[in-house]
Amino acid sequence: MKQYGVILFHTTSAVMRAEKLLLKGKYDIKLIPTPRQFSSDCGIALRFEWDYSNKVKQVLDEARVEFDSIHFLDTKEV
């Protein structure tokens, strides 16, 4: 069973920029509504495979994409 993480953002433009970068890098990502258990300024979050959390963060940091936080997404709570 795959485990997922979620990245929360302050703005929709940051989500869209992150999506573009990560798709270009061939990461398995999906835009989702921000899960209820997390609080965010933006109603859209980006889901990714948790195994790649360090690489995903590195891509966003290197491109200077601002994000709020990265969390493990417990699928039992969704």
mmCIF file of N, CA and C in Angstrom:
data_model
loop_
_atom_site.group_PDB
_atom_site.id
_atom_site.type_symbol
_atom_site.label_atom_id
_atom_site.label_comp_id
_atom_site.label_asym_id
_atom_site.label_seq_id
_atom_site.Cartn_x
_atom_site.Cartn_y
_atom_site.Cartn_z
ATOM 1 N N MET A 1 0.833 -1.176 0.000
ATOM 2 C CA MET A 1 0.000 0.000 0.000
ATOM 3 C C MET A 1 0.884 1.248 0.000
ATOM 4 N N LYS A 2 0.591 2.159 -0.904
ATOM 5 C CA LYS A 2 1.358 3.393 -0.974
ATOM 6 C C LYS A 2 1.006 4.293 0.197
ATOM 7 N N GLN A 3 2.017 5.011 0.659
ATOM 8 C CA GLN A 3 1.802 6.019 1.684
ATOM 9 C C GLN A 3 1.997 7.374 1.033
ATOM 10 N N TYR A 4 1.205 8.342 1.476
ATOM 11 C CA TYR A 4 1.237 9.642 0.850
ATOM 12 C C TYR A 4 1.566 10.746 1.838
ATOM 13 N N GLY A 5 2.061 11.824 1.289
ATOM 14 C CA GLY A 5 2.267 13.051 2.033
ATOM 15 C C GLY A 5 1.473 14.136 1.352
ATOM 16 N N VAL A 6 1.338 15.260 2.035
ATOM 17 C CA VAL A 6 0.606 16.386 1.481
ATOM 18 C C VAL A 6 1.405 17.659 1.762
ATOM 19 N N ILE A 7 1.440 18.520 0.769
ATOM 20 C CA ILE A 7 2.118 19.812 0.906
ATOM 21 C C ILE A 7 1.047 20.885 0.936
ATOM 22 N N LEU A 8 1.118 21.734 1.942
ATOM 23 C CA LEU A 8 0.183 22.847 2.077
ATOM 24 C C LEU A 8 0.863 24.132 1.604
ATOM 25 N N PHE A 9 0.076 24.983 0.986
ATOM 26 C CA PHE A 9 0.595 26.221 0.408
ATOM 27 C C PHE A 9 -0.192 27.423 0.908
ATOM 28 N N HIS A 10 0.427 28.598 0.795
ATOM 29 C CA HIS A 10 -0.244 29.846 1.152
ATOM 30 C C HIS A 10 -1.071 30.391 -0.012
ATOM 31 N N THR A 11 -0.635 30.104 -1.247
ATOM 32 C CA THR A 11 -1.307 30.675 -2.416
ATOM 33 C C THR A 11 -1.529 29.623 -3.495
ATOM 34 N N THR A 12 -2.550 29.858 -4.294
ATOM 35 C CA THR A 12 -2.841 28.971 -5.426
ATOM 36 C C THR A 12 -1.727 29.017 -6.457
ATOM 37 N N SER A 13 -1.131 30.176 -6.661
ATOM 38 C CA SER A 13 -0.051 30.279 -7.651
ATOM 39 C C SER A 13 1.144 29.416 -7.248
ATOM 40 N N ALA A 14 1.422 29.310 -5.959
ATOM 41 C CA ALA A 14 2.522 28.456 -5.501
ATOM 42 C C ALA A 14 2.197 26.984 -5.745
ATOM 43 N N VAL A 15 0.945 26.598 -5.539
ATOM 44 C CA VAL A 15 0.525 25.214 -5.807
ATOM 45 C C VAL A 15 0.728 24.889 -7.280
ATOM 46 N N MET A 16 0.313 25.796 -8.144
ATOM 47 C CA MET A 16 0.409 25.546 -9.581
ATOM 48 C C MET A 16 1.870 25.467 -10.033
ATOM 49 N N ARG A 17 2.706 26.303 -9.459
ATOM 50 C CA ARG A 17 4.135 26.272 -9.803
ATOM 51 C C ARG A 17 4.765 24.958 -9.337
ATOM 52 N N ALA A 18 4.428 24.533 -8.121
ATOM 53 C CA ALA A 18 4.945 23.268 -7.593
ATOM 54 C C ALA A 18 4.475 22.092 -8.444
ATOM 55 N N GLU A 19 3.206 22.110 -8.826
ATOM 56 C CA GLU A 19 2.675 21.034 -9.667
ATOM 57 C C GLU A 19 3.459 20.938 -10.969
ATOM 58 N N LYS A 20 3.692 22.062 -11.604
ATOM 59 C CA LYS A 20 4.417 22.082 -12.875
ATOM 60 C C LYS A 20 5.830 21.515 -12.712
ATOM 61 N N LEU A 21 6.530 21.927 -11.675
ATOM 62 C CA LEU A 21 7.901 21.454 -11.439
ATOM 63 C C LEU A 21 7.939 19.953 -11.159
ATOM 64 N N LEU A 22 7.034 19.491 -10.323
ATOM 65 C CA LEU A 22 7.053 18.084 -9.937
ATOM 66 C C LEU A 22 6.583 17.166 -11.063
ATOM 67 N N LEU A 23 5.634 17.609 -11.862
ATOM 68 C CA LEU A 23 5.234 16.816 -13.027
ATOM 69 C C LEU A 23 6.383 16.731 -14.030
ATOM 70 N N LYS A 24 7.085 17.826 -14.198
ATOM 71 C CA LYS A 24 8.250 17.829 -15.096
ATOM 72 C C LYS A 24 9.304 16.830 -14.608
ATOM 73 N N GLY A 25 9.422 16.681 -13.286
ATOM 74 C CA GLY A 25 10.366 15.732 -12.698
ATOM 75 C C GLY A 25 9.833 14.316 -12.613
ATOM 76 N N LYS A 26 8.645 14.076 -13.179
ATOM 77 C CA LYS A 26 8.027 12.742 -13.251
ATOM 78 C C LYS A 26 7.616 12.182 -11.893
ATOM 79 N N TYR A 27 7.289 13.061 -10.937
ATOM 80 C CA TYR A 27 6.790 12.604 -9.637
ATOM 81 C C TYR A 27 5.295 12.312 -9.753
ATOM 82 N N ASP A 28 4.853 11.309 -9.009
ATOM 83 C CA ASP A 28 3.439 10.928 -8.979
ATOM 84 C C ASP A 28 2.741 11.843 -7.978
ATOM 85 N N ILE A 29 2.095 12.890 -8.491
ATOM 86 C CA ILE A 29 1.440 13.869 -7.625
ATOM 87 C C ILE A 29 -0.008 14.044 -8.039
ATOM 88 N N LYS A 30 -0.776 14.656 -7.142
ATOM 89 C CA LYS A 30 -2.178 14.927 -7.440
ATOM 90 C C LYS A 30 -2.619 16.146 -6.628
ATOM 91 N N LEU A 31 -3.330 17.057 -7.269
ATOM 92 C CA LEU A 31 -3.915 18.184 -6.559
ATOM 93 C C LEU A 31 -5.171 17.692 -5.856
ATOM 94 N N ILE A 32 -5.308 18.038 -4.575
ATOM 95 C CA ILE A 32 -6.460 17.608 -3.787
ATOM 96 C C ILE A 32 -6.953 18.781 -2.935
ATOM 97 N N PRO A 33 -8.196 18.733 -2.489
ATOM 98 C CA PRO A 33 -8.632 19.745 -1.522
ATOM 99 C C PRO A 33 -7.811 19.574 -0.237
ATOM 100 N N THR A 34 -7.494 20.660 0.430
ATOM 101 C CA THR A 34 -6.730 20.565 1.672
ATOM 102 C C THR A 34 -7.502 19.689 2.667
ATOM 103 N N PRO A 35 -6.867 18.623 3.165
ATOM 104 C CA PRO A 35 -7.547 17.741 4.121
ATOM 105 C C PRO A 35 -8.001 18.501 5.368
ATOM 106 N N ARG A 36 -9.117 18.101 5.923
ATOM 107 C CA ARG A 36 -9.714 18.783 7.076
ATOM 108 C C ARG A 36 -8.799 18.855 8.287
ATOM 109 N N GLN A 37 -7.965 17.835 8.467
ATOM 110 C CA GLN A 37 -7.128 17.803 9.661
ATOM 111 C C GLN A 37 -5.979 18.808 9.621
ATOM 112 N N PHE A 38 -5.780 19.437 8.460
ATOM 113 C CA PHE A 38 -4.733 20.445 8.314
ATOM 114 C C PHE A 38 -5.360 21.799 8.042
ATOM 115 N N SER A 39 -4.692 22.831 8.469
ATOM 116 C CA SER A 39 -5.161 24.191 8.225
ATOM 117 C C SER A 39 -4.228 24.849 7.221
ATOM 118 N N SER A 40 -4.792 25.600 6.299
ATOM 119 C CA SER A 40 -3.983 26.237 5.275
ATOM 120 C C SER A 40 -4.703 27.469 4.749
ATOM 121 N N ASP A 41 -3.922 28.428 4.259
ATOM 122 C CA ASP A 41 -4.497 29.619 3.642
ATOM 123 C C ASP A 41 -5.142 29.284 2.307
ATOM 124 N N CYS A 42 -4.633 28.255 1.673
ATOM 125 C CA CYS A 42 -5.086 27.863 0.336
ATOM 126 C C CYS A 42 -5.912 26.582 0.461
ATOM 127 N N GLY A 43 -6.977 26.482 -0.285
ATOM 128 C CA GLY A 43 -7.850 25.311 -0.217
ATOM 129 C C GLY A 43 -7.383 24.135 -1.045
ATOM 130 N N ILE A 44 -6.248 24.293 -1.723
ATOM 131 C CA ILE A 44 -5.716 23.219 -2.571
ATOM 132 C C ILE A 44 -4.388 22.752 -1.988
ATOM 133 N N ALA A 45 -4.207 21.447 -1.939
ATOM 134 C CA ALA A 45 -2.958 20.854 -1.474
ATOM 135 C C ALA A 45 -2.417 19.938 -2.565
ATOM 136 N N LEU A 46 -1.193 19.523 -2.396
ATOM 137 C CA LEU A 46 -0.567 18.652 -3.381
ATOM 138 C C LEU A 46 -0.194 17.340 -2.688
ATOM 139 N N ARG A 47 -0.743 16.236 -3.175
ATOM 140 C CA ARG A 47 -0.455 14.919 -2.613
ATOM 141 C C ARG A 47 0.682 14.278 -3.403
ATOM 142 N N PHE A 48 1.566 13.569 -2.696
ATOM 143 C CA PHE A 48 2.708 12.899 -3.342
ATOM 144 C C PHE A 48 3.016 11.623 -2.569
ATOM 145 N N GLU A 49 3.815 10.744 -3.188
ATOM 146 C CA GLU A 49 4.223 9.508 -2.518
ATOM 147 C C GLU A 49 5.232 9.841 -1.424
ATOM 148 N N TRP A 50 4.955 9.415 -0.209
ATOM 149 C CA TRP A 50 5.758 9.760 0.954
ATOM 150 C C TRP A 50 7.215 9.323 0.818
ATOM 151 N N ASP A 51 7.470 8.259 0.096
ATOM 152 C CA ASP A 51 8.848 7.782 -0.096
ATOM 153 C C ASP A 51 9.733 8.845 -0.742
ATOM 154 N N TYR A 52 9.122 9.783 -1.453
ATOM 155 C CA TYR A 52 9.882 10.817 -2.153
ATOM 156 C C TYR A 52 9.836 12.166 -1.437
ATOM 157 N N SER A 53 9.489 12.169 -0.157
ATOM 158 C CA SER A 53 9.308 13.440 0.555
ATOM 159 C C SER A 53 10.566 14.305 0.557
ATOM 160 N N ASN A 54 11.733 13.713 0.766
ATOM 161 C CA ASN A 54 12.966 14.510 0.774
ATOM 162 C C ASN A 54 13.268 15.090 -0.603
ATOM 163 N N LYS A 55 13.070 14.299 -1.633
ATOM 164 C CA LYS A 55 13.329 14.773 -2.996
ATOM 165 C C LYS A 55 12.338 15.852 -3.408
ATOM 166 N N VAL A 56 11.073 15.680 -3.050
ATOM 167 C CA VAL A 56 10.045 16.673 -3.371
ATOM 168 C C VAL A 56 10.382 17.994 -2.696
ATOM 169 N N LYS A 57 10.740 17.942 -1.415
ATOM 170 C CA LYS A 57 11.113 19.158 -0.689
ATOM 171 C C LYS A 57 12.327 19.816 -1.330
ATOM 172 N N GLN A 58 13.294 19.022 -1.733
ATOM 173 C CA GLN A 58 14.498 19.558 -2.369
ATOM 174 C C GLN A 58 14.167 20.281 -3.678
ATOM 175 N N VAL A 59 13.309 19.705 -4.486
ATOM 176 C CA VAL A 59 12.902 20.329 -5.748
ATOM 177 C C VAL A 59 12.252 21.686 -5.488
ATOM 178 N N LEU A 60 11.347 21.725 -4.519
ATOM 179 C CA LEU A 60 10.646 22.973 -4.206
ATOM 180 C C LEU A 60 11.592 24.007 -3.607
ATOM 181 N N ASP A 61 12.483 23.570 -2.733
ATOM 182 C CA ASP A 61 13.454 24.496 -2.138
ATOM 183 C C ASP A 61 14.388 25.084 -3.190
ATOM 184 N N GLU A 62 14.895 24.231 -4.076
ATOM 185 C CA GLU A 62 15.824 24.699 -5.114
ATOM 186 C C GLU A 62 15.154 25.686 -6.066
ATOM 187 N N ALA A 63 13.871 25.493 -6.331
ATOM 188 C CA ALA A 63 13.137 26.390 -7.225
ATOM 189 C C ALA A 63 12.545 27.582 -6.457
ATOM 190 N N ARG A 64 12.762 27.604 -5.156
ATOM 191 C CA ARG A 64 12.257 28.675 -4.286
ATOM 192 C C ARG A 64 10.739 28.830 -4.356
ATOM 193 N N VAL A 65 10.072 27.691 -4.363
ATOM 194 C CA VAL A 65 8.609 27.677 -4.306
ATOM 195 C C VAL A 65 8.233 27.725 -2.825
ATOM 196 N N GLU A 66 7.486 28.735 -2.446
ATOM 197 C CA GLU A 66 7.095 28.870 -1.045
ATOM 198 C C GLU A 66 5.928 27.928 -0.729
ATOM 199 N N PHE A 67 6.091 27.186 0.354
ATOM 200 C CA PHE A 67 5.017 26.323 0.825
ATOM 201 C C PHE A 67 4.910 26.462 2.329
ATOM 202 N N ASP A 68 3.768 26.101 2.850
ATOM 203 C CA ASP A 68 3.514 26.232 4.286
ATOM 204 C C ASP A 68 4.160 25.086 5.050
ATOM 205 N N SER A 69 3.814 23.853 4.686
ATOM 206 C CA SER A 69 4.315 22.702 5.419
ATOM 207 C C SER A 69 4.115 21.420 4.624
ATOM 208 N N ILE A 70 4.808 20.381 5.074
ATOM 209 C CA ILE A 70 4.683 19.049 4.487
ATOM 210 C C ILE A 70 4.281 18.103 5.608
ATOM 211 N N HIS A 71 3.270 17.286 5.350
ATOM 212 C CA HIS A 71 2.752 16.374 6.369
ATOM 213 C C HIS A 71 2.575 14.978 5.799
ATOM 214 N N PHE A 72 2.728 13.985 6.675
ATOM 215 C CA PHE A 72 2.355 12.616 6.332
ATOM 216 C C PHE A 72 0.830 12.590 6.290
ATOM 217 N N LEU A 73 0.269 11.967 5.280
ATOM 218 C CA LEU A 73 -1.170 11.890 5.134
ATOM 219 C C LEU A 73 -1.637 10.511 5.583
ATOM 220 N N ASP A 74 -2.226 10.466 6.753
ATOM 221 C CA ASP A 74 -2.746 9.208 7.292
ATOM 222 C C ASP A 74 -4.050 8.893 6.575
ATOM 223 N N THR A 75 -4.028 7.908 5.713
ATOM 224 C CA THR A 75 -5.202 7.597 4.896
ATOM 225 C C THR A 75 -6.380 7.100 5.732
ATOM 226 N N LYS A 76 -6.141 6.720 6.971
ATOM 227 C CA LYS A 76 -7.242 6.309 7.852
ATOM 228 C C LYS A 76 -8.098 7.504 8.254
ATOM 229 N N GLU A 77 -7.489 8.717 8.204
ATOM 230 C CA GLU A 77 -8.209 9.914 8.609
ATOM 231 C C GLU A 77 -8.934 10.582 7.457
ATOM 232 N N VAL A 78 -8.649 10.156 6.228
ATOM 233 C CA VAL A 78 -9.236 10.818 5.047
ATOM 234 C C VAL A 78 -10.600 10.258 4.755
#
